[in-house]
Coordinates of C-alpha atoms in Angstrom, one line a residue:
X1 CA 0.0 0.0 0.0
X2 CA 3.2 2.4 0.9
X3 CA 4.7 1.7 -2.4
X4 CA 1.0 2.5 -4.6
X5 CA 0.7 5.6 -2.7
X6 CA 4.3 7.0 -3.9
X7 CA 3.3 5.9 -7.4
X8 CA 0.0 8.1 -7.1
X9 CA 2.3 10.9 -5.5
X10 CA 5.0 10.8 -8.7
X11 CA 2.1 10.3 -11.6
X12 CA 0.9 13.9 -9.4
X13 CA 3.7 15.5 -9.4
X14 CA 4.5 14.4 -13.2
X15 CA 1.6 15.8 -14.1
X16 CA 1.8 19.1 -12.6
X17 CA 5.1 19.7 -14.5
X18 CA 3.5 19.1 -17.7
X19 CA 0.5 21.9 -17.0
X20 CA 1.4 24.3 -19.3
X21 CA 1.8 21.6 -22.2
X22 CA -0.2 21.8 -25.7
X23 CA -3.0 18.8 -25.8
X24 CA -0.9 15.6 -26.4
X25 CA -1.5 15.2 -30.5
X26 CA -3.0 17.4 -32.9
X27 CA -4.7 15.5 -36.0
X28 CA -5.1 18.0 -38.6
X29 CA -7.2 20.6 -37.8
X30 CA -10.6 19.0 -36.4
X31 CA -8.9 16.4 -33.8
X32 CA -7.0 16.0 -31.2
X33 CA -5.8 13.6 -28.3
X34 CA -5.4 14.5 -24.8
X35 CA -4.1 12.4 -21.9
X36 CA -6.7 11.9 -19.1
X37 CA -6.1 11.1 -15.5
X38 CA -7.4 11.3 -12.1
X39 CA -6.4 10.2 -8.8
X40 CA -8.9 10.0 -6.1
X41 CA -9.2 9.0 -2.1
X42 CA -12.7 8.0 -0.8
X43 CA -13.6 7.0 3.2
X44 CA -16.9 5.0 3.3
X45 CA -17.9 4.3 6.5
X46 CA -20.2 1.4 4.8
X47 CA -18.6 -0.2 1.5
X48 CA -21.5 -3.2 1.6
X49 CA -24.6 -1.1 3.0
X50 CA -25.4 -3.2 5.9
X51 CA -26.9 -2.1 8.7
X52 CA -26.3 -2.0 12.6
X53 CA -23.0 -4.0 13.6
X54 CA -22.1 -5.5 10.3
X55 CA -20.9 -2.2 9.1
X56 CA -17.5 -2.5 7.6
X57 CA -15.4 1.1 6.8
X58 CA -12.8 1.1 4.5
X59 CA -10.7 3.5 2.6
X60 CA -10.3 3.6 -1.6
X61 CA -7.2 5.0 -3.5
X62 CA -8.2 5.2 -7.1
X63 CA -6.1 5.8 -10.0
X64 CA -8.1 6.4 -13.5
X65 CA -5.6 6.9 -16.3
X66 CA -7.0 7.5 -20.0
X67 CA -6.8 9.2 -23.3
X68 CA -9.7 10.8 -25.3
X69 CA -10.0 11.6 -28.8
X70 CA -12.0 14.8 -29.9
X71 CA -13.1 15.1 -33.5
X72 CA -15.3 17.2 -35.7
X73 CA -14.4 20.6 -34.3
X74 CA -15.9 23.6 -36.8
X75 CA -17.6 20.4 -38.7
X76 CA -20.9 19.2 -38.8
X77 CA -20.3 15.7 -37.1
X78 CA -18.7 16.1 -33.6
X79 CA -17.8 13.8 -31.2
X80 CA -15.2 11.8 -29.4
X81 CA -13.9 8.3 -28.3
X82 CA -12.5 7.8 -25.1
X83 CA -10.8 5.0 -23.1
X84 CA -10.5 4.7 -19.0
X85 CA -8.7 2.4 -16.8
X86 CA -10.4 2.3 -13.1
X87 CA -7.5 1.3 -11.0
X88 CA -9.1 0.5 -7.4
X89 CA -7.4 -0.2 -4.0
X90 CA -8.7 -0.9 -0.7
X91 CA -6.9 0.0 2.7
X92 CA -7.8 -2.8 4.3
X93 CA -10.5 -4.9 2.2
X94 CA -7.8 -6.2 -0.6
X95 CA -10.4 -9.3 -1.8
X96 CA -12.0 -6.0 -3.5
X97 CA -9.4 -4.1 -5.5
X98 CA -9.7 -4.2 -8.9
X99 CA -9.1 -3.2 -12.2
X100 CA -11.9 -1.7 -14.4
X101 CA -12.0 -0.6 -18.2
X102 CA -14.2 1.8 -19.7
X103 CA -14.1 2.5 -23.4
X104 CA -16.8 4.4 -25.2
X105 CA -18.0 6.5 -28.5
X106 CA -20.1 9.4 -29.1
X107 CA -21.1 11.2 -32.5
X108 CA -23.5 14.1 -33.3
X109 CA -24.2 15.1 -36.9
X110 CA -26.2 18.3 -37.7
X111 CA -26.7 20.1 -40.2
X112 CA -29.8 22.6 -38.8
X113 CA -32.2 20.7 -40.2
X114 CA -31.3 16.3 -39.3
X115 CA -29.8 15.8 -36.3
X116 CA -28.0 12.0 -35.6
X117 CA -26.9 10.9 -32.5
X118 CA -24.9 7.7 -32.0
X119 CA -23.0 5.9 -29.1
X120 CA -22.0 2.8 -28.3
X121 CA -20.1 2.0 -24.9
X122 CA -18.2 -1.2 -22.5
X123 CA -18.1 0.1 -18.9
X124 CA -17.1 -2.2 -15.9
X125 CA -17.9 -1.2 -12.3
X126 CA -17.9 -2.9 -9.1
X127 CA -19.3 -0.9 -6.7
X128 CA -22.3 -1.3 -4.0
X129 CA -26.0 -0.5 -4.8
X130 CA -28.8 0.2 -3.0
X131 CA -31.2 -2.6 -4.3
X132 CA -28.6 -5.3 -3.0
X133 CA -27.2 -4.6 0.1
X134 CA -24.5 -6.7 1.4
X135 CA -21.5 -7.1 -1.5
X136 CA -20.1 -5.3 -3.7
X137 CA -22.0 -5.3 -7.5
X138 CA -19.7 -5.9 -10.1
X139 CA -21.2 -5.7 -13.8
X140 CA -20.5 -5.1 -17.2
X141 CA -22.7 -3.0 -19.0
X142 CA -22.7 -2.7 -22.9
X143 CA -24.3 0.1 -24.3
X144 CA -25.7 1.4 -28.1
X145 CA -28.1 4.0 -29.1
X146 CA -28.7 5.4 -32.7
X147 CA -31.1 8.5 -32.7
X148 CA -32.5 10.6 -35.5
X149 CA -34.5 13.9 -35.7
X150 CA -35.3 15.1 -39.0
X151 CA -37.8 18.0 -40.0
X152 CA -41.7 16.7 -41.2
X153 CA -42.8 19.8 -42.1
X154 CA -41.8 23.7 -41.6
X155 CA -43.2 23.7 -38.0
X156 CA -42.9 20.2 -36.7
X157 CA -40.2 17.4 -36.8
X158 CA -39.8 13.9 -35.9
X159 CA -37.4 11.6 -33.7
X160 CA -36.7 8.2 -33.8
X161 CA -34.2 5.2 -33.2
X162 CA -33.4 2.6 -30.9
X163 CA -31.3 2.1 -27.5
X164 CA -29.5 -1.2 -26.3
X165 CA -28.6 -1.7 -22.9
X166 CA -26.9 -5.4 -21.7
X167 CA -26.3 -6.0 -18.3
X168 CA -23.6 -8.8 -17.1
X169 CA -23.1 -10.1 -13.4
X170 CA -19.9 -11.6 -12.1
X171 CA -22.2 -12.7 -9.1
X172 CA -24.0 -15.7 -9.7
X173 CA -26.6 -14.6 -7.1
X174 CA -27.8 -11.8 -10.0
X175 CA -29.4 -11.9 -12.8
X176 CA -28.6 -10.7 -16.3
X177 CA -30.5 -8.6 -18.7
X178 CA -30.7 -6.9 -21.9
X179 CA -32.9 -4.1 -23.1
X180 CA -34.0 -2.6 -26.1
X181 CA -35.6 0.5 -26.2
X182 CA -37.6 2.0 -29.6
X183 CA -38.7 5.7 -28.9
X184 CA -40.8 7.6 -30.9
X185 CA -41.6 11.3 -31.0
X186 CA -43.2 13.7 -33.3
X187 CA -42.8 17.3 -32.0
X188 CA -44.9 20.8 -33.3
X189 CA -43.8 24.0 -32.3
X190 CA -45.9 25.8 -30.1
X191 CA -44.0 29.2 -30.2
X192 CA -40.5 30.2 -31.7
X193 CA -39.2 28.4 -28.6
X194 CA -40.4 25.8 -27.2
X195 CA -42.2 22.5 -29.3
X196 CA -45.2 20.2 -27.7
X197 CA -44.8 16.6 -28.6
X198 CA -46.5 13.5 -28.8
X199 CA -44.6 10.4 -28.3
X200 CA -44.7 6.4 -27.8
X201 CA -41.7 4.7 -26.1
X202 CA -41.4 0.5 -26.6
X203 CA -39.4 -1.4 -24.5
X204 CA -38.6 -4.9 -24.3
X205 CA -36.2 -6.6 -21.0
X206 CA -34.9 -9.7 -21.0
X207 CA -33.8 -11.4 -17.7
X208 CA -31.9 -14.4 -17.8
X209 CA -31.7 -17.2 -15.0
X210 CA -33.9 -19.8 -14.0
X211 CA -37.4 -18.2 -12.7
X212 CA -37.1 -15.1 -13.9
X213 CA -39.5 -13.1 -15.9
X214 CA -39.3 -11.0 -19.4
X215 CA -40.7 -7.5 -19.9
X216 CA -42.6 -5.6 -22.2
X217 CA -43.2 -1.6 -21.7
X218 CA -45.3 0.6 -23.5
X219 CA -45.0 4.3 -22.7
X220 CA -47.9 6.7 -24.4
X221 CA -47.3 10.6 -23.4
X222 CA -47.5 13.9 -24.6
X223 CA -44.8 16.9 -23.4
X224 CA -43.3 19.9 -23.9
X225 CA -39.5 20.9 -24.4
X226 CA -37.5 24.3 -24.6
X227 CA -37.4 27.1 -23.2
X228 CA -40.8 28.0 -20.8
X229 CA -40.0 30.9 -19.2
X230 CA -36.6 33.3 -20.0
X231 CA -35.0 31.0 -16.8
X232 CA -36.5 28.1 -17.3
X233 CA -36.0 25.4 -20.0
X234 CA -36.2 21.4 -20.2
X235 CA -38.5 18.5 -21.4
X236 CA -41.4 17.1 -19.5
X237 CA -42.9 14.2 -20.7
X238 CA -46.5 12.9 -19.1
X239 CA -48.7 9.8 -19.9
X240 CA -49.4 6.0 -19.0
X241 CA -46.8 3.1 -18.6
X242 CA -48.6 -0.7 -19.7
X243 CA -45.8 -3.3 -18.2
X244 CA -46.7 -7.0 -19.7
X245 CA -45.0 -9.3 -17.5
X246 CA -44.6 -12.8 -19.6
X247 CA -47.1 -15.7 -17.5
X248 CA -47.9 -12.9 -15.0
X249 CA -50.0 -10.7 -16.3
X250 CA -50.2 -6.9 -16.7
X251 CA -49.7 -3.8 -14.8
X252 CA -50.4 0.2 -15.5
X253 CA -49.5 3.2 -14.2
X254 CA -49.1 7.0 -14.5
X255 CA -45.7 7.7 -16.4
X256 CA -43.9 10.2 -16.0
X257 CA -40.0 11.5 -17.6
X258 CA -39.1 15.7 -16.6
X259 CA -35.8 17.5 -16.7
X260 CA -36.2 21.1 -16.1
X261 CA -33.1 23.8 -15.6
X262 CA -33.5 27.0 -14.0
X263 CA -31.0 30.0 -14.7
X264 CA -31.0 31.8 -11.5
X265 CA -28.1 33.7 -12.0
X266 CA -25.0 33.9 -14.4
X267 CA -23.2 32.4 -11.8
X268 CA -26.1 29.8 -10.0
X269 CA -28.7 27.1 -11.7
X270 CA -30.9 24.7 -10.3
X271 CA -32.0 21.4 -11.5
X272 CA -35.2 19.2 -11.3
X273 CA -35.6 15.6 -12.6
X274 CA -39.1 13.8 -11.5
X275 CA -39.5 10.1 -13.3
X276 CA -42.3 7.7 -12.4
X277 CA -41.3 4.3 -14.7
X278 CA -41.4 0.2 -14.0
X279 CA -37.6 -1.3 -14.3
X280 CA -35.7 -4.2 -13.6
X281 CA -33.5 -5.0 -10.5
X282 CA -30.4 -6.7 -10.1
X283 CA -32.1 -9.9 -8.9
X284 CA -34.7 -10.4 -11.3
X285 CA -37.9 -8.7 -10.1
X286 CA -40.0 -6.0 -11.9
X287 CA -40.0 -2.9 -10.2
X288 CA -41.8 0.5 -10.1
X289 CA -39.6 3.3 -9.6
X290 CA -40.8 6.9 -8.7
X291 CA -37.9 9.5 -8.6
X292 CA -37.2 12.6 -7.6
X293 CA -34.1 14.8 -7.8
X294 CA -33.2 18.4 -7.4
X295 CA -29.5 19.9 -7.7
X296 CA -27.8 23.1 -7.4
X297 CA -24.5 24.6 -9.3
X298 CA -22.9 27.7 -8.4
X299 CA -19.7 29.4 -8.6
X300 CA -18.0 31.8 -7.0
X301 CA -15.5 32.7 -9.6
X302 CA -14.1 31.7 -12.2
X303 CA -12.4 29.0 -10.0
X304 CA -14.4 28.2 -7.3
X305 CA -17.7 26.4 -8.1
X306 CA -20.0 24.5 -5.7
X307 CA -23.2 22.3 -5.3
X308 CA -25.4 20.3 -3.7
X309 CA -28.0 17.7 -5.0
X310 CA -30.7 15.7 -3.0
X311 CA -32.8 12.6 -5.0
X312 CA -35.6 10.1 -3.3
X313 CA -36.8 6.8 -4.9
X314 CA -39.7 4.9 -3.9
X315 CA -38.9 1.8 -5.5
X316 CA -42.1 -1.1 -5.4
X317 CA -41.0 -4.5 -5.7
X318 CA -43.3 -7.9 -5.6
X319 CA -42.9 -8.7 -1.6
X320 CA -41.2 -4.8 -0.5
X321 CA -41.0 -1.4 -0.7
X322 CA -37.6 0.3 -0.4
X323 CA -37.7 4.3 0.3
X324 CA -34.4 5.6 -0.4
X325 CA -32.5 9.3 0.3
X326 CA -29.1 10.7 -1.0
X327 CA -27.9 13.9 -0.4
X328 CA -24.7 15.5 -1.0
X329 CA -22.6 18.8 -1.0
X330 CA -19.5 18.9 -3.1
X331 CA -16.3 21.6 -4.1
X332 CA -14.2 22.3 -7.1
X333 CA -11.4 24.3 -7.9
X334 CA -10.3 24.9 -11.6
X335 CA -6.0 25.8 -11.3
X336 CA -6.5 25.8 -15.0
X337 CA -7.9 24.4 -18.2
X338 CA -5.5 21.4 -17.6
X339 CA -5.5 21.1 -13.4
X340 CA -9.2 20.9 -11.2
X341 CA -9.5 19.2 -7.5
X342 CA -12.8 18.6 -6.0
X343 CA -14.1 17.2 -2.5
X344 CA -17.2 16.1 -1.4
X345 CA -19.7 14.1 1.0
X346 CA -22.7 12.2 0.7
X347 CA -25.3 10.7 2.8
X348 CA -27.6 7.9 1.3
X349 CA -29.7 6.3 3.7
X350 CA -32.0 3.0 2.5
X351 CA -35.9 2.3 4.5
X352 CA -36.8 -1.3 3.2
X353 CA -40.6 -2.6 4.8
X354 CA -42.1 -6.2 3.8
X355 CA -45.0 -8.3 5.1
X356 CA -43.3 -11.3 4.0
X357 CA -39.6 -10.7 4.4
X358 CA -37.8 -10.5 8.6
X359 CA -36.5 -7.3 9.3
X360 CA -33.3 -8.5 9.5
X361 CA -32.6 -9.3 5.8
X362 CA -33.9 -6.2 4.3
X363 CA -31.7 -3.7 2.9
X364 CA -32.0 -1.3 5.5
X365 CA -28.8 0.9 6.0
X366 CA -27.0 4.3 6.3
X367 CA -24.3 5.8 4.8
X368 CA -21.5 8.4 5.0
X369 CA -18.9 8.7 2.1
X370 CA -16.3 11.2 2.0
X371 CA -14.2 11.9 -1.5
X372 CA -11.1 14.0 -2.4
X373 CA -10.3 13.8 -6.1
X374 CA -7.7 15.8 -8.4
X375 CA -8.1 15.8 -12.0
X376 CA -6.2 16.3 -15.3
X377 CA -6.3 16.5 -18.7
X378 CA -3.6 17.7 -21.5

């Protein structure tokens, strides 16, 4: 452990001497590469969320070296394609250090009138979750989406495409799942800006393992997006969810998909997210998942920026009910375009009731996690 935290110190201190550098490669004169890194400390007084005297505290040292290509600058088709290397050690919980890769693309073509979107992404994590207390989750996710809007008539355009989302366990205990997701969304404008929109949203989950259960989600709404007011601007999208649950049935509910920003200041904005959706846990189960979320970013220079963000989830499974809180406050300081630090502290606390189900092996549990993290790019 003495010997990684000099190699953490040195990668520092080498890149504090190379600040001032140009970005690593220029590729004509629409790309370029820079070199990526950050270096992070975190104290969690609860790395498996368990509650009362199973607690275990820990500390993580992580060491994220990447690169990141950046293409399409004063072109029509932006974008970028990135790769991460999650290097994670624990102070005194070693069965849990690992090594994590994260690689990823992301495109945006526009020409004023079609805009495509397209991503794809491989992301490993292992970290705990609130829907299964007790270990540490590791999964690999695989990502895709293709998007298209394109112009219908003068006043009104369309949106279309298709999302993939592929979840992979190392636990045996959980259950995989894959997801496609076909959105559809035909937007009129309303004034110069802002567009109302009527939309239909189909997806379709499938869990693997033995007793679990496929999904099929339809999600019929109408909405808004722009800009409401001169401060405030989003998307709010409002209708009915119809979950068919393969040899169990149906199940509907009021849906419900918001992002809303409001411009306070120049220097201060607040965030509001508000979802009401079914989903899919980690063990299998169908869930129902009502949201809420509400952040704020300010700065006090060109420097010095703060925040602080609070979310609740009621999340409705078969046999429980799980209420869940996070709150937290964080700092950042910008030395430069090349050089930021940040710290922060967060509080997540997890209410877990059943009929069915002892007290004693719900996910009920409290949390304190405390992060330091320096960052740098060049």
């Amino acid at each position: 452990m003495k010997s990684y935290g000099r190699i953490l110190a040195l990668t520092a201190l080498l890149g504090a001497n190379q600040l001032t550098a140009a970005p690593s490669l220029a590729m004509g004169d629409n790309a370029e590469i820079f070199l990526t890194a950050a270096v992070g400390v975190t104290i969690d007084d609860n790395i498996y969320l368990r509650n009362g005297a199973n607690r275990v505290d820990d500390m993580i040292l992580t060491f994220s070296p990447g690169v990141d290509m950046v293409f399409g600058r004063n072109s029509m088709t932006t974008g970028n394609l990135y790769y991460r290397h999650d290097i994670l050690r624990y102070s005194d919980n070693s069965s849990q250090d690992t090594d994590l890769a994260n690689v990823g693309l992301n495109t945006l073509y526009s020409n004023g009138k079609t805009k495509v979107d397209f991503g794809a992404s491989f992301i490993e994590t292992a970290q705990n979750e609130p829907s299964v207390a007790g270990l540490i989750v590791q999964r690999d996710t695989t990502r895709a989406r293709a998007m298209m809007e394109v112009g219908a008539t003068e006043k009104s355009t369309v949106s279309f495409g298709v999302r993939y989302d592929d979840n992979d366990y190392v636990q045996t205990t959980l259950r995989d799942s894959d997801t496609w997701t076909v959105p559809l969304d035909v937007y009129f404008e309303y004034s110069p800006k802002m567009q109302v929109s009527l939309g239909y949203r189909y997806r379709s989950t499938d869990v693997r393992g033995v007793g679990t259960t496929d999904n099929k989600d339809h999600f019929f709404n109408i909405g808004a997006r722009g800009e409401f007011t001169p401060k405030l601007s989003g998307q709010v999208r409002v209708g009915y969810t119809n979950r068919d649950v393969d040899g169990a049935g149906s199940d509907g509910s009021f849906g419900m998909d918001a992002s809303l920003n409001y411009a306070h200041s120049a220097k201060t904005s607040v965030y509001i997210g508000l979802s009401n959706d079914y989903g899919t846990s980690a063990l299998g189960d169908s869930t129902e998942d009502l949201t809420a979320s509400i952040g704020l970013n300010s700065r006090f220079d060109d420097q010095w920026s703060w925040n602080v963000q609070l979310g609740y989830r009621i999340t409705e499974y078969s046999i429980r009910e799980d209420d869940y809180f996070q709150g937290s406050v964080g700092l950042s300081y910008r030395h430069n375009e090349y050089l930021s630090f940040s710290a922060s502290y967060t509080y997540r606390n997890n209410g877990s009731e059943s009929a069915v189900i002892p007290a004693a092996l719900l996910p009920t549990f409290s949390n304190n996690v405390f992060g330091l993290t320096a960052n740098f790019r060049y």
